[in-house]
Protein backbone atom coordinates (compact mmCIF):
# COMPACT_ATOMS: atom_id res chain seq x y z
CA UNK A 1 0.00 0.00 0.00
CA UNK A 2 1.18 3.56 -0.75
CA UNK A 3 1.75 5.96 2.20
CA UNK A 4 -1.61 6.75 3.77
CA UNK A 5 -3.16 10.22 4.01
CA UNK A 6 -6.14 10.57 6.36
CA UNK A 7 -8.43 13.52 6.99
CA UNK A 8 -11.99 14.24 8.00
CA UNK A 9 -14.58 16.98 7.99
CA UNK A 10 -17.45 17.37 10.43
CA UNK A 11 -20.97 17.52 9.02
CA UNK A 12 -21.68 20.46 11.30
CA UNK A 13 -22.96 22.96 8.75
CA UNK A 14 -22.24 24.28 5.29
CA UNK A 15 -18.61 24.28 4.16
CA UNK A 16 -16.93 27.67 3.98
CA UNK A 17 -13.88 28.89 2.10
CA UNK A 18 -11.74 28.27 5.22
CA UNK A 19 -12.55 24.54 5.07
CA UNK A 20 -11.93 24.60 1.34
CA UNK A 21 -8.66 26.56 1.18
CA UNK A 22 -7.34 25.24 4.50
CA UNK A 23 -7.99 21.55 3.95
CA UNK A 24 -10.29 20.30 1.20
CA UNK A 25 -8.35 21.67 -1.77
CA UNK A 26 -5.16 20.11 -0.42
CA UNK A 27 -6.91 16.80 0.13
CA UNK A 28 -7.92 16.81 -3.54
CA UNK A 29 -4.36 17.68 -4.66
CA UNK A 30 -2.91 14.86 -2.55
CA UNK A 31 -5.44 12.45 -4.03
CA UNK A 32 -4.65 13.57 -7.59
CA UNK A 33 -0.88 13.31 -7.07
CA UNK A 34 -1.32 9.53 -7.16
CA UNK A 35 1.41 9.12 -4.53
CA UNK A 36 -0.87 8.22 -1.62
CA UNK A 37 -3.72 6.05 -0.45
CA UNK A 38 -6.14 8.82 0.58
CA UNK A 39 -8.75 8.04 3.21
CA UNK A 40 -11.28 10.83 3.76
CA UNK A 41 -14.19 10.65 6.14
CA UNK A 42 -17.28 12.56 7.09
CA UNK A 43 -16.79 12.55 10.83
CA UNK A 44 -20.39 12.42 12.02
CA UNK A 45 -19.54 11.24 15.56
CA UNK A 46 -17.43 14.38 15.98
CA UNK A 47 -20.32 16.53 14.82
CA UNK A 48 -22.49 14.92 17.54
CA UNK A 49 -20.72 17.04 20.14
CA UNK A 50 -23.35 19.60 19.16
CA UNK A 51 -27.07 18.81 19.47
CA UNK A 52 -29.10 18.70 16.25
CA UNK A 53 -32.47 17.22 15.23
CA UNK A 54 -31.92 13.78 13.63
CA UNK A 55 -33.34 14.80 10.24
CA UNK A 56 -31.03 17.78 10.04
CA UNK A 57 -27.97 15.74 11.02
CA UNK A 58 -28.70 13.15 8.35
CA UNK A 59 -29.20 15.90 5.75
CA UNK A 60 -25.91 17.57 6.73
CA UNK A 61 -24.02 14.30 6.33
CA UNK A 62 -25.24 13.79 2.78
CA UNK A 63 -24.78 17.46 2.00
CA UNK A 64 -21.14 17.32 3.09
CA UNK A 65 -20.57 14.25 0.91
CA UNK A 66 -21.95 16.24 -2.03
CA UNK A 67 -19.64 19.18 -1.27
CA UNK A 68 -16.60 16.95 -0.95
CA UNK A 69 -17.38 15.26 -4.26
CA UNK A 70 -18.09 18.62 -5.92
CA UNK A 71 -14.70 19.89 -4.73
CA UNK A 72 -12.98 16.96 -6.45
CA UNK A 73 -12.78 14.09 -3.95
CA UNK A 74 -13.19 11.09 -6.23
CA UNK A 75 -14.38 7.78 -4.70
CA UNK A 76 -12.51 5.96 -7.46
CA UNK A 77 -9.24 7.47 -6.29
CA UNK A 78 -9.86 7.96 -2.55
CA UNK A 79 -11.66 6.02 0.13
CA UNK A 80 -14.57 8.28 1.09
CA UNK A 81 -16.89 7.16 3.89
CA UNK A 82 -18.94 8.12 6.92
CA UNK A 83 -17.10 7.65 10.24
CA UNK A 84 -20.00 6.00 12.10
CA UNK A 85 -20.25 3.31 9.38
CA UNK A 86 -16.92 1.92 10.62
CA UNK A 87 -17.34 1.05 14.35
CA UNK A 88 -13.62 0.39 14.74
CA UNK A 89 -13.17 4.18 15.13
CA UNK A 90 -14.95 4.22 18.49
CA UNK A 91 -13.48 0.84 19.49
CA UNK A 92 -9.96 2.18 19.09
CA UNK A 93 -10.87 5.54 20.64
CA UNK A 94 -11.84 3.77 23.89
CA UNK A 95 -8.49 2.02 24.09
CA UNK A 96 -6.56 5.21 23.28
CA UNK A 97 -8.59 7.07 25.90
CA UNK A 98 -7.21 4.78 28.57
CA UNK A 99 -3.67 6.01 27.88
CA UNK A 100 -4.50 9.70 27.34
CA UNK A 101 -4.04 11.99 30.31
CA UNK A 102 -6.76 14.38 31.47
CA UNK A 103 -4.11 17.11 31.61
CA UNK A 104 -3.33 16.74 27.91
CA UNK A 105 -7.00 17.05 26.99
CA UNK A 106 -7.48 20.01 29.32
CA UNK A 107 -4.78 21.87 27.41
CA UNK A 108 -6.56 21.62 24.04
CA UNK A 109 -7.32 25.15 22.85
CA UNK A 110 -10.11 24.08 20.46
CA UNK A 111 -12.02 22.67 23.45
CA UNK A 112 -11.41 25.78 25.55
CA UNK A 113 -12.48 28.07 22.71
CA UNK A 114 -15.69 26.13 22.01
CA UNK A 115 -16.64 26.26 25.68
CA UNK A 116 -15.84 29.98 25.82
CA UNK A 117 -18.13 30.45 22.78
CA UNK A 118 -20.96 28.87 24.79
CA UNK A 119 -20.89 25.27 23.54
CA UNK A 120 -21.93 22.75 26.21
CA UNK A 121 -18.76 21.20 27.66
CA UNK A 122 -19.97 17.60 27.20
CA UNK A 123 -17.68 14.58 27.56
CA UNK A 124 -17.75 14.04 23.78
CA UNK A 125 -16.39 17.52 23.16
CA UNK A 126 -13.68 16.96 25.77
CA UNK A 127 -12.56 13.60 24.36
CA UNK A 128 -12.93 14.67 20.71
CA UNK A 129 -9.11 14.65 20.17
CA UNK A 130 -8.92 11.00 21.29
CA UNK A 131 -11.51 9.97 18.69
CA UNK A 132 -9.60 12.05 16.15
CA UNK A 133 -6.40 10.17 17.06
CA UNK A 134 -8.29 6.91 16.47
CA UNK A 135 -9.52 8.21 13.07
CA UNK A 136 -5.89 8.69 12.07
CA UNK A 137 -4.14 5.75 13.72
CA UNK A 138 -6.67 3.17 12.58
CA UNK A 139 -5.25 3.61 9.08
CA UNK A 140 -1.63 4.11 10.22
CA UNK A 141 -1.58 7.44 8.43
CA UNK A 142 1.67 8.99 7.34
CA UNK A 143 0.22 12.50 7.22
CA UNK A 144 -2.95 14.47 7.86
CA UNK A 145 -3.93 17.53 5.82
CA UNK A 146 -5.67 19.96 8.21
CA UNK A 147 -6.11 23.64 8.97
CA UNK A 148 -4.02 25.29 11.64
CA UNK A 149 -6.74 24.85 14.32
CA UNK A 150 -6.21 21.08 14.21
CA UNK A 151 -2.42 21.18 14.59
CA UNK A 152 -2.56 20.69 18.37
CA UNK A 153 -4.83 17.65 17.95
CA UNK A 154 -2.29 16.00 15.64
CA UNK A 155 0.43 16.73 18.20
CA UNK A 156 -1.71 14.91 20.76
CA UNK A 157 -2.15 11.98 18.36
CA UNK A 158 1.65 11.81 18.11
CA UNK A 159 1.91 11.79 21.90
CA UNK A 160 -0.67 8.98 22.06
CA UNK A 161 1.40 6.98 19.53
CA UNK A 162 4.50 7.37 21.71
CA UNK A 163 2.60 6.25 24.81
CA UNK A 164 0.96 3.31 23.07
CA UNK A 165 4.17 2.08 21.43
CA UNK A 166 6.10 2.33 24.66
CA UNK A 167 3.41 0.50 26.66
CA UNK A 168 2.49 -2.22 24.15
CA UNK A 169 5.30 -2.38 21.58
CA UNK A 170 5.75 -0.61 18.25
CA UNK A 171 2.38 -0.52 16.55
CA UNK A 172 1.70 2.98 15.20
CA UNK A 173 3.77 5.64 13.47
CA UNK A 174 3.61 9.31 14.38
CA UNK A 175 1.49 11.14 11.79
CA UNK A 176 2.76 14.38 10.21
CA UNK A 177 0.63 17.48 9.87
CA UNK A 178 0.29 18.91 6.37
CA UNK A 179 -1.04 22.45 6.35
CA UNK A 180 -1.88 24.65 3.37
CA UNK A 181 -0.65 28.23 2.92
CA UNK A 182 -4.16 29.29 3.90
CA UNK A 183 -3.97 27.33 7.12
CA UNK A 184 -6.16 29.85 8.94
CA UNK A 185 -8.74 31.89 7.05
CA UNK A 186 -10.22 34.42 9.41
CA UNK A 187 -13.85 35.37 9.94
CA UNK A 188 -15.07 38.14 7.62
CA UNK A 189 -16.79 40.07 10.38
CA UNK A 190 -14.26 39.41 13.12
CA UNK A 191 -10.78 38.90 11.64
CA UNK A 192 -9.35 38.14 15.08
CA UNK A 193 -11.20 34.81 14.98
CA UNK A 194 -11.02 31.97 12.50
CA UNK A 195 -13.85 31.45 10.04
CA UNK A 196 -16.01 28.74 11.64
CA UNK A 197 -19.16 26.95 10.50
CA UNK A 198 -20.61 27.42 13.95
CA UNK A 199 -20.36 31.23 13.64
CA UNK A 200 -22.12 31.70 10.27
CA UNK A 201 -22.07 35.52 10.35
CA UNK A 202 -18.36 35.56 9.45
CA UNK A 203 -18.45 32.77 6.85
CA UNK A 204 -18.34 32.81 3.10
CA UNK A 205 -19.98 29.53 2.25
CA UNK A 206 -19.06 27.49 -0.83
CA UNK A 207 -22.60 27.62 -2.08
CA UNK A 208 -23.52 31.19 -1.28
CA UNK A 209 -25.08 32.87 -4.32
CA UNK A 210 -23.03 35.41 -6.26
CA UNK A 211 -25.04 38.22 -4.71
CA UNK A 212 -24.55 36.88 -1.19
CA UNK A 213 -20.81 36.64 -1.82
CA UNK A 214 -20.65 40.23 -3.10
CA UNK A 215 -22.61 41.46 -0.08
CA UNK A 216 -20.44 39.56 2.42
CA UNK A 217 -17.13 40.61 0.87
CA UNK A 218 -18.19 44.26 0.58
CA UNK A 219 -19.12 44.36 4.26
CA UNK A 220 -16.03 42.45 5.50
CA UNK A 221 -14.25 44.18 8.38
CA UNK A 222 -11.04 45.96 7.37
CA UNK A 223 -9.27 48.82 9.18
CA UNK A 224 -8.68 52.56 9.07
CA UNK A 225 -5.23 52.39 7.44
CA UNK A 226 -5.06 53.63 3.90
CA UNK A 227 -4.19 51.32 1.02
CA UNK A 228 -4.17 47.57 0.54
CA UNK A 229 -1.56 45.87 2.72
CA UNK A 230 -0.54 42.46 4.01
CA UNK A 231 0.39 42.35 7.67
CA UNK A 232 -1.73 39.71 9.47
CA UNK A 233 -0.58 40.89 12.91
CA UNK A 234 -1.30 44.61 12.53
CA UNK A 235 -3.97 44.52 9.81
CA UNK A 236 -5.82 41.19 10.15
CA UNK A 237 -8.94 42.18 8.19
CA UNK A 238 -7.39 43.39 4.94
CA UNK A 239 -4.62 40.79 5.19
CA UNK A 240 -7.27 38.06 5.34
CA UNK A 241 -8.89 39.42 2.18
CA UNK A 242 -5.49 39.65 0.44
CA UNK A 243 -4.76 36.05 1.45
CA UNK A 244 -8.11 34.87 0.07
CA UNK A 245 -7.44 36.73 -3.20
CA UNK A 246 -3.97 35.22 -3.34
CA UNK A 247 -5.28 31.69 -2.74
CA UNK A 248 -7.87 31.92 -5.48
CA UNK A 249 -5.54 33.47 -8.09
CA UNK A 250 -2.16 31.88 -7.35
CA UNK A 251 -0.53 35.30 -6.83
CA UNK A 252 1.50 35.78 -3.67
CA UNK A 253 0.05 38.18 -1.07
CA UNK A 254 2.86 40.61 -1.92
CA UNK A 255 1.94 40.49 -5.62
CA UNK A 256 -1.68 41.18 -4.72
CA UNK A 257 -0.66 44.21 -2.64
CA UNK A 258 1.47 45.50 -5.52
CA UNK A 259 -1.30 44.96 -8.06
CA UNK A 260 -3.79 46.96 -5.99
CA UNK A 261 -1.35 49.56 -4.60
CA UNK A 262 -3.36 52.47 -5.93
CA UNK A 263 -6.93 51.53 -5.23
CA UNK A 264 -9.25 51.79 -2.24
CA UNK A 265 -10.80 49.03 -0.13
CA UNK A 266 -14.18 49.16 -1.92
CA UNK A 267 -12.69 48.62 -5.39
CA UNK A 268 -10.43 45.85 -4.12
CA UNK A 269 -13.37 44.13 -2.44
CA UNK A 270 -15.42 44.40 -5.62
CA UNK A 271 -12.68 42.62 -7.57
CA UNK A 272 -12.13 40.05 -4.83
CA UNK A 273 -15.81 39.11 -4.86
CA UNK A 274 -15.69 38.44 -8.62
CA UNK A 275 -12.50 36.36 -8.23
CA UNK A 276 -14.19 34.18 -5.60
CA UNK A 277 -17.44 33.87 -7.58
CA UNK A 278 -15.55 32.75 -10.71
CA UNK A 279 -13.28 30.37 -8.80
CA UNK A 280 -16.19 28.62 -7.08
CA UNK A 281 -18.51 28.52 -10.10
CA UNK A 282 -17.33 25.07 -11.35
CA UNK A 283 -17.73 23.61 -7.85
CA UNK A 284 -21.24 25.04 -7.56
CA UNK A 285 -22.16 23.67 -10.99
CA UNK A 286 -20.89 20.22 -10.03
CA UNK A 287 -22.86 20.41 -6.77
CA UNK A 288 -26.09 21.11 -8.65
CA UNK A 289 -25.48 18.02 -10.81
CA UNK A 290 -24.67 15.85 -7.77
CA UNK A 291 -27.86 16.90 -5.95
CA UNK A 292 -29.72 14.74 -8.48
CA UNK A 293 -27.62 11.66 -7.67
CA UNK A 294 -28.24 11.16 -3.96
CA UNK A 295 -28.80 7.39 -4.03
CA UNK A 296 -25.66 6.89 -6.10
CA UNK A 297 -23.72 8.93 -3.55
CA UNK A 298 -25.07 6.87 -0.64
CA UNK A 299 -23.97 3.71 -2.44
CA UNK A 300 -20.49 5.18 -2.99
CA UNK A 301 -20.27 6.00 0.75
CA UNK A 302 -21.24 2.44 1.66
CA UNK A 303 -18.63 1.04 -0.71
CA UNK A 304 -16.07 3.45 0.82
CA UNK A 305 -16.94 2.23 4.34
CA UNK A 306 -16.34 -1.38 3.28
CA UNK A 307 -12.87 -0.50 1.98
CA UNK A 308 -12.04 1.51 5.10
CA UNK A 309 -13.28 -1.24 7.38
CA UNK A 310 -11.02 -3.80 5.73
CA UNK A 311 -7.98 -1.79 6.84
CA UNK A 312 -9.52 -0.83 10.19
CA UNK A 313 -10.27 -4.44 11.13
CA UNK A 314 -6.67 -5.46 10.55
CA UNK A 315 -5.41 -2.67 12.80
CA UNK A 316 -7.93 -3.54 15.50
CA UNK A 317 -6.92 -7.20 15.45
CA UNK A 318 -3.32 -6.15 15.96
CA UNK A 319 -4.26 -3.69 18.72
CA UNK A 320 -6.46 -6.19 20.55
CA UNK A 321 -3.64 -8.72 20.56
CA UNK A 322 -1.12 -6.13 21.74
CA UNK A 323 -3.24 -4.91 24.66
CA UNK A 324 -4.42 -8.41 25.60
CA UNK A 325 -8.10 -8.39 24.70
CA UNK A 326 -9.23 -11.98 24.07
N1 LIG B 1 -10.94 29.08 9.08
C1 LIG B 1 -10.25 28.04 8.64
N2 LIG B 1 -9.13 28.21 7.92
C2 LIG B 1 -8.43 27.14 7.45
N3 LIG B 1 -8.81 25.85 7.67
C3 LIG B 1 -9.93 25.65 8.38
N4 LIG B 1 -10.57 24.53 8.77
C4 LIG B 1 -11.67 24.88 9.48
N5 LIG B 1 -11.77 26.20 9.58
C5 LIG B 1 -10.71 26.71 8.90
C6 LIG B 1 -10.13 23.18 8.44
O1 LIG B 1 -11.19 22.53 7.74
C7 LIG B 1 -11.15 21.14 8.04
C8 LIG B 1 -12.52 20.65 8.37
O2 LIG B 1 -12.95 21.28 9.56
P1 LIG B 1 -14.03 20.60 10.49
O3 LIG B 1 -15.35 20.80 9.93
O4 LIG B 1 -13.72 19.18 10.69
O5 LIG B 1 -13.88 21.25 11.89
P2 LIG B 1 -13.49 22.68 12.36
O6 LIG B 1 -12.03 22.88 12.25
O7 LIG B 1 -14.02 22.82 13.73
O8 LIG B 1 -14.23 23.61 11.32
P3 LIG B 1 -15.26 24.73 11.62
O9 LIG B 1 -15.66 25.34 10.33
O10 LIG B 1 -14.72 25.68 12.63
O11 LIG B 1 -16.49 23.93 12.20
P4 LIG B 1 -17.25 24.06 13.57
O12 LIG B 1 -17.65 25.47 13.69
O13 LIG B 1 -18.39 23.11 13.44
O14 LIG B 1 -16.29 23.64 14.66
C9 LIG B 1 -10.16 20.95 9.19
O15 LIG B 1 -8.95 20.42 8.70
C10 LIG B 1 -9.95 22.34 9.70
O16 LIG B 1 -8.67 22.53 10.25
Coordinates of C-alpha atoms and ligand atoms in Angstrom, one line a residue:
X1 CA 0.0 0.0 0.0
X2 CA 1.2 3.6 -0.8
X3 CA 1.7 6.0 2.2
X4 CA -1.6 6.8 3.8
X5 CA -3.2 10.2 4.0
X6 CA -6.1 10.6 6.4
X7 CA -8.4 13.5 7.0
X8 CA -12.0 14.2 8.0
X9 CA -14.6 17.0 8.0
X10 CA -17.5 17.4 10.4
X11 CA -21.0 17.5 9.0
X12 CA -21.7 20.5 11.3
X13 CA -23.0 23.0 8.7
X14 CA -22.2 24.3 5.3
X15 CA -18.6 24.3 4.2
X16 CA -16.9 27.7 4.0
X17 CA -13.9 28.9 2.1
X18 CA -11.7 28.3 5.2
X19 CA -12.5 24.5 5.1
X20 CA -11.9 24.6 1.3
X21 CA -8.7 26.6 1.2
X22 CA -7.3 25.2 4.5
X23 CA -8.0 21.5 4.0
X24 CA -10.3 20.3 1.2
X25 CA -8.4 21.7 -1.8
X26 CA -5.2 20.1 -0.4
X27 CA -6.9 16.8 0.1
X28 CA -7.9 16.8 -3.5
X29 CA -4.4 17.7 -4.7
X30 CA -2.9 14.9 -2.5
X31 CA -5.4 12.5 -4.0
X32 CA -4.6 13.6 -7.6
X33 CA -0.9 13.3 -7.1
X34 CA -1.3 9.5 -7.2
X35 CA 1.4 9.1 -4.5
X36 CA -0.9 8.2 -1.6
X37 CA -3.7 6.1 -0.5
X38 CA -6.1 8.8 0.6
X39 CA -8.8 8.0 3.2
X40 CA -11.3 10.8 3.8
X41 CA -14.2 10.7 6.1
X42 CA -17.3 12.6 7.1
X43 CA -16.8 12.5 10.8
X44 CA -20.4 12.4 12.0
X45 CA -19.5 11.2 15.6
X46 CA -17.4 14.4 16.0
X47 CA -20.3 16.5 14.8
X48 CA -22.5 14.9 17.5
X49 CA -20.7 17.0 20.1
X50 CA -23.4 19.6 19.2
X51 CA -27.1 18.8 19.5
X52 CA -29.1 18.7 16.3
X53 CA -32.5 17.2 15.2
X54 CA -31.9 13.8 13.6
X55 CA -33.3 14.8 10.2
X56 CA -31.0 17.8 10.0
X57 CA -28.0 15.7 11.0
X58 CA -28.7 13.1 8.3
X59 CA -29.2 15.9 5.8
X60 CA -25.9 17.6 6.7
X61 CA -24.0 14.3 6.3
X62 CA -25.2 13.8 2.8
X63 CA -24.8 17.5 2.0
X64 CA -21.1 17.3 3.1
X65 CA -20.6 14.3 0.9
X66 CA -21.9 16.2 -2.0
X67 CA -19.6 19.2 -1.3
X68 CA -16.6 16.9 -1.0
X69 CA -17.4 15.3 -4.3
X70 CA -18.1 18.6 -5.9
X71 CA -14.7 19.9 -4.7
X72 CA -13.0 17.0 -6.4
X73 CA -12.8 14.1 -4.0
X74 CA -13.2 11.1 -6.2
X75 CA -14.4 7.8 -4.7
X76 CA -12.5 6.0 -7.5
X77 CA -9.2 7.5 -6.3
X78 CA -9.9 8.0 -2.6
X79 CA -11.7 6.0 0.1
X80 CA -14.6 8.3 1.1
X81 CA -16.9 7.2 3.9
X82 CA -18.9 8.1 6.9
X83 CA -17.1 7.7 10.2
X84 CA -20.0 6.0 12.1
X85 CA -20.2 3.3 9.4
X86 CA -16.9 1.9 10.6
X87 CA -17.3 1.1 14.3
X88 CA -13.6 0.4 14.7
X89 CA -13.2 4.2 15.1
X90 CA -15.0 4.2 18.5
X91 CA -13.5 0.8 19.5
X92 CA -10.0 2.2 19.1
X93 CA -10.9 5.5 20.6
X94 CA -11.8 3.8 23.9
X95 CA -8.5 2.0 24.1
X96 CA -6.6 5.2 23.3
X97 CA -8.6 7.1 25.9
X98 CA -7.2 4.8 28.6
X99 CA -3.7 6.0 27.9
X100 CA -4.5 9.7 27.3
X101 CA -4.0 12.0 30.3
X102 CA -6.8 14.4 31.5
X103 CA -4.1 17.1 31.6
X104 CA -3.3 16.7 27.9
X105 CA -7.0 17.0 27.0
X106 CA -7.5 20.0 29.3
X107 CA -4.8 21.9 27.4
X108 CA -6.6 21.6 24.0
X109 CA -7.3 25.2 22.9
X110 CA -10.1 24.1 20.5
X111 CA -12.0 22.7 23.4
X112 CA -11.4 25.8 25.6
X113 CA -12.5 28.1 22.7
X114 CA -15.7 26.1 22.0
X115 CA -16.6 26.3 25.7
X116 CA -15.8 30.0 25.8
X117 CA -18.1 30.4 22.8
X118 CA -21.0 28.9 24.8
X119 CA -20.9 25.3 23.5
X120 CA -21.9 22.7 26.2
X121 CA -18.8 21.2 27.7
X122 CA -20.0 17.6 27.2
X123 CA -17.7 14.6 27.6
X124 CA -17.7 14.0 23.8
X125 CA -16.4 17.5 23.2
X126 CA -13.7 17.0 25.8
X127 CA -12.6 13.6 24.4
X128 CA -12.9 14.7 20.7
X129 CA -9.1 14.7 20.2
X130 CA -8.9 11.0 21.3
X131 CA -11.5 10.0 18.7
X132 CA -9.6 12.1 16.2
X133 CA -6.4 10.2 17.1
X134 CA -8.3 6.9 16.5
X135 CA -9.5 8.2 13.1
X136 CA -5.9 8.7 12.1
X137 CA -4.1 5.7 13.7
X138 CA -6.7 3.2 12.6
X139 CA -5.2 3.6 9.1
X140 CA -1.6 4.1 10.2
X141 CA -1.6 7.4 8.4
X142 CA 1.7 9.0 7.3
X143 CA 0.2 12.5 7.2
X144 CA -2.9 14.5 7.9
X145 CA -3.9 17.5 5.8
X146 CA -5.7 20.0 8.2
X147 CA -6.1 23.6 9.0
X148 CA -4.0 25.3 11.6
X149 CA -6.7 24.8 14.3
X150 CA -6.2 21.1 14.2
X151 CA -2.4 21.2 14.6
X152 CA -2.6 20.7 18.4
X153 CA -4.8 17.7 18.0
X154 CA -2.3 16.0 15.6
X155 CA 0.4 16.7 18.2
X156 CA -1.7 14.9 20.8
X157 CA -2.2 12.0 18.4
X158 CA 1.7 11.8 18.1
X159 CA 1.9 11.8 21.9
X160 CA -0.7 9.0 22.1
X161 CA 1.4 7.0 19.5
X162 CA 4.5 7.4 21.7
X163 CA 2.6 6.2 24.8
X164 CA 1.0 3.3 23.1
X165 CA 4.2 2.1 21.4
X166 CA 6.1 2.3 24.7
X167 CA 3.4 0.5 26.7
X168 CA 2.5 -2.2 24.2
X169 CA 5.3 -2.4 21.6
X170 CA 5.8 -0.6 18.3
X171 CA 2.4 -0.5 16.6
X172 CA 1.7 3.0 15.2
X173 CA 3.8 5.6 13.5
X174 CA 3.6 9.3 14.4
X175 CA 1.5 11.1 11.8
X176 CA 2.8 14.4 10.2
X177 CA 0.6 17.5 9.9
X178 CA 0.3 18.9 6.4
X179 CA -1.0 22.5 6.4
X180 CA -1.9 24.6 3.4
X181 CA -0.6 28.2 2.9
X182 CA -4.2 29.3 3.9
X183 CA -4.0 27.3 7.1
X184 CA -6.2 29.9 8.9
X185 CA -8.7 31.9 7.0
X186 CA -10.2 34.4 9.4
X187 CA -13.9 35.4 9.9
X188 CA -15.1 38.1 7.6
X189 CA -16.8 40.1 10.4
X190 CA -14.3 39.4 13.1
X191 CA -10.8 38.9 11.6
X192 CA -9.4 38.1 15.1
X193 CA -11.2 34.8 15.0
X194 CA -11.0 32.0 12.5
X195 CA -13.8 31.5 10.0
X196 CA -16.0 28.7 11.6
X197 CA -19.2 27.0 10.5
X198 CA -20.6 27.4 14.0
X199 CA -20.4 31.2 13.6
X200 CA -22.1 31.7 10.3
X201 CA -22.1 35.5 10.4
X202 CA -18.4 35.6 9.4
X203 CA -18.4 32.8 6.8
X204 CA -18.3 32.8 3.1
X205 CA -20.0 29.5 2.3
X206 CA -19.1 27.5 -0.8
X207 CA -22.6 27.6 -2.1
X208 CA -23.5 31.2 -1.3
X209 CA -25.1 32.9 -4.3
X210 CA -23.0 35.4 -6.3
X211 CA -25.0 38.2 -4.7
X212 CA -24.6 36.9 -1.2
X213 CA -20.8 36.6 -1.8
X214 CA -20.7 40.2 -3.1
X215 CA -22.6 41.5 -0.1
X216 CA -20.4 39.6 2.4
X217 CA -17.1 40.6 0.9
X218 CA -18.2 44.3 0.6
X219 CA -19.1 44.4 4.3
X220 CA -16.0 42.5 5.5
X221 CA -14.3 44.2 8.4
X222 CA -11.0 46.0 7.4
X223 CA -9.3 48.8 9.2
X224 CA -8.7 52.6 9.1
X225 CA -5.2 52.4 7.4
X226 CA -5.1 53.6 3.9
X227 CA -4.2 51.3 1.0
X228 CA -4.2 47.6 0.5
X229 CA -1.6 45.9 2.7
X230 CA -0.5 42.5 4.0
X231 CA 0.4 42.4 7.7
X232 CA -1.7 39.7 9.5
X233 CA -0.6 40.9 12.9
X234 CA -1.3 44.6 12.5
X235 CA -4.0 44.5 9.8
X236 CA -5.8 41.2 10.2
X237 CA -8.9 42.2 8.2
X238 CA -7.4 43.4 4.9
X239 CA -4.6 40.8 5.2
X240 CA -7.3 38.1 5.3
X241 CA -8.9 39.4 2.2
X242 CA -5.5 39.7 0.4
X243 CA -4.8 36.1 1.5
X244 CA -8.1 34.9 0.1
X245 CA -7.4 36.7 -3.2
X246 CA -4.0 35.2 -3.3
X247 CA -5.3 31.7 -2.7
X248 CA -7.9 31.9 -5.5
X249 CA -5.5 33.5 -8.1
X250 CA -2.2 31.9 -7.4
X251 CA -0.5 35.3 -6.8
X252 CA 1.5 35.8 -3.7
X253 CA 0.0 38.2 -1.1
X254 CA 2.9 40.6 -1.9
X255 CA 1.9 40.5 -5.6
X256 CA -1.7 41.2 -4.7
X257 CA -0.7 44.2 -2.6
X258 CA 1.5 45.5 -5.5
X259 CA -1.3 45.0 -8.1
X260 CA -3.8 47.0 -6.0
X261 CA -1.3 49.6 -4.6
X262 CA -3.4 52.5 -5.9
X263 CA -6.9 51.5 -5.2
X264 CA -9.2 51.8 -2.2
X265 CA -10.8 49.0 -0.1
X266 CA -14.2 49.2 -1.9
X267 CA -12.7 48.6 -5.4
X268 CA -10.4 45.9 -4.1
X269 CA -13.4 44.1 -2.4
X270 CA -15.4 44.4 -5.6
X271 CA -12.7 42.6 -7.6
X272 CA -12.1 40.1 -4.8
X273 CA -15.8 39.1 -4.9
X274 CA -15.7 38.4 -8.6
X275 CA -12.5 36.4 -8.2
X276 CA -14.2 34.2 -5.6
X277 CA -17.4 33.9 -7.6
X278 CA -15.6 32.7 -10.7
X279 CA -13.3 30.4 -8.8
X280 CA -16.2 28.6 -7.1
X281 CA -18.5 28.5 -10.1
X282 CA -17.3 25.1 -11.3
X283 CA -17.7 23.6 -7.9
X284 CA -21.2 25.0 -7.6
X285 CA -22.2 23.7 -11.0
X286 CA -20.9 20.2 -10.0
X287 CA -22.9 20.4 -6.8
X288 CA -26.1 21.1 -8.7
X289 CA -25.5 18.0 -10.8
X290 CA -24.7 15.9 -7.8
X291 CA -27.9 16.9 -6.0
X292 CA -29.7 14.7 -8.5
X293 CA -27.6 11.7 -7.7
X294 CA -28.2 11.2 -4.0
X295 CA -28.8 7.4 -4.0
X296 CA -25.7 6.9 -6.1
X297 CA -23.7 8.9 -3.5
X298 CA -25.1 6.9 -0.6
X299 CA -24.0 3.7 -2.4
X300 CA -20.5 5.2 -3.0
X301 CA -20.3 6.0 0.7
X302 CA -21.2 2.4 1.7
X303 CA -18.6 1.0 -0.7
X304 CA -16.1 3.4 0.8
X305 CA -16.9 2.2 4.3
X306 CA -16.3 -1.4 3.3
X307 CA -12.9 -0.5 2.0
X308 CA -12.0 1.5 5.1
X309 CA -13.3 -1.2 7.4
X310 CA -11.0 -3.8 5.7
X311 CA -8.0 -1.8 6.8
X312 CA -9.5 -0.8 10.2
X313 CA -10.3 -4.4 11.1
X314 CA -6.7 -5.5 10.6
X315 CA -5.4 -2.7 12.8
X316 CA -7.9 -3.5 15.5
X317 CA -6.9 -7.2 15.5
X318 CA -3.3 -6.1 16.0
X319 CA -4.3 -3.7 18.7
X320 CA -6.5 -6.2 20.5
X321 CA -3.6 -8.7 20.6
X322 CA -1.1 -6.1 21.7
X323 CA -3.2 -4.9 24.7
X324 CA -4.4 -8.4 25.6
X325 CA -8.1 -8.4 24.7
X326 CA -9.2 -12.0 24.1
Ligands
LIG1 N1 -10.9 29.1 9.1 C1 -10.3 28.0 8.6 N2 -9.1 28.2 7.9 C2 -8.4 27.1 7.5 N3 -8.8 25.9 7.7 C3 -9.9 25.7 8.4 N4 -10.6 24.5 8.8 C4 -11.7 24.9 9.5 N5 -11.8 26.2 9.6 C5 -10.7 26.7 8.9 C6 -10.1 23.2 8.4 O1 -11.2 22.5 7.7 C7 -11.1 21.1 8.0 C8 -12.5 20.7 8.4 O2 -12.9 21.3 9.6 P1 -14.0 20.6 10.5 O3 -15.4 20.8 9.9 O4 -13.7 19.2 10.7 O5 -13.9 21.3 11.9 P2 -13.5 22.7 12.4 O6 -12.0 22.9 12.3 O7 -14.0 22.8 13.7 O8 -14.2 23.6 11.3 P3 -15.3 24.7 11.6 O9 -15.7 25.3 10.3 O10 -14.7 25.7 12.6 O11 -16.5 23.9 12.2 P4 -17.2 24.1 13.6 O12 -17.7 25.5 13.7 O13 -18.4 23.1 13.4 O14 -16.3 23.6 14.7 C9 -10.2 21.0 9.2 O15 -8.9 20.4 8.7 C10 -9.9 22.3 9.7 O16 -8.7 22.5 10.2

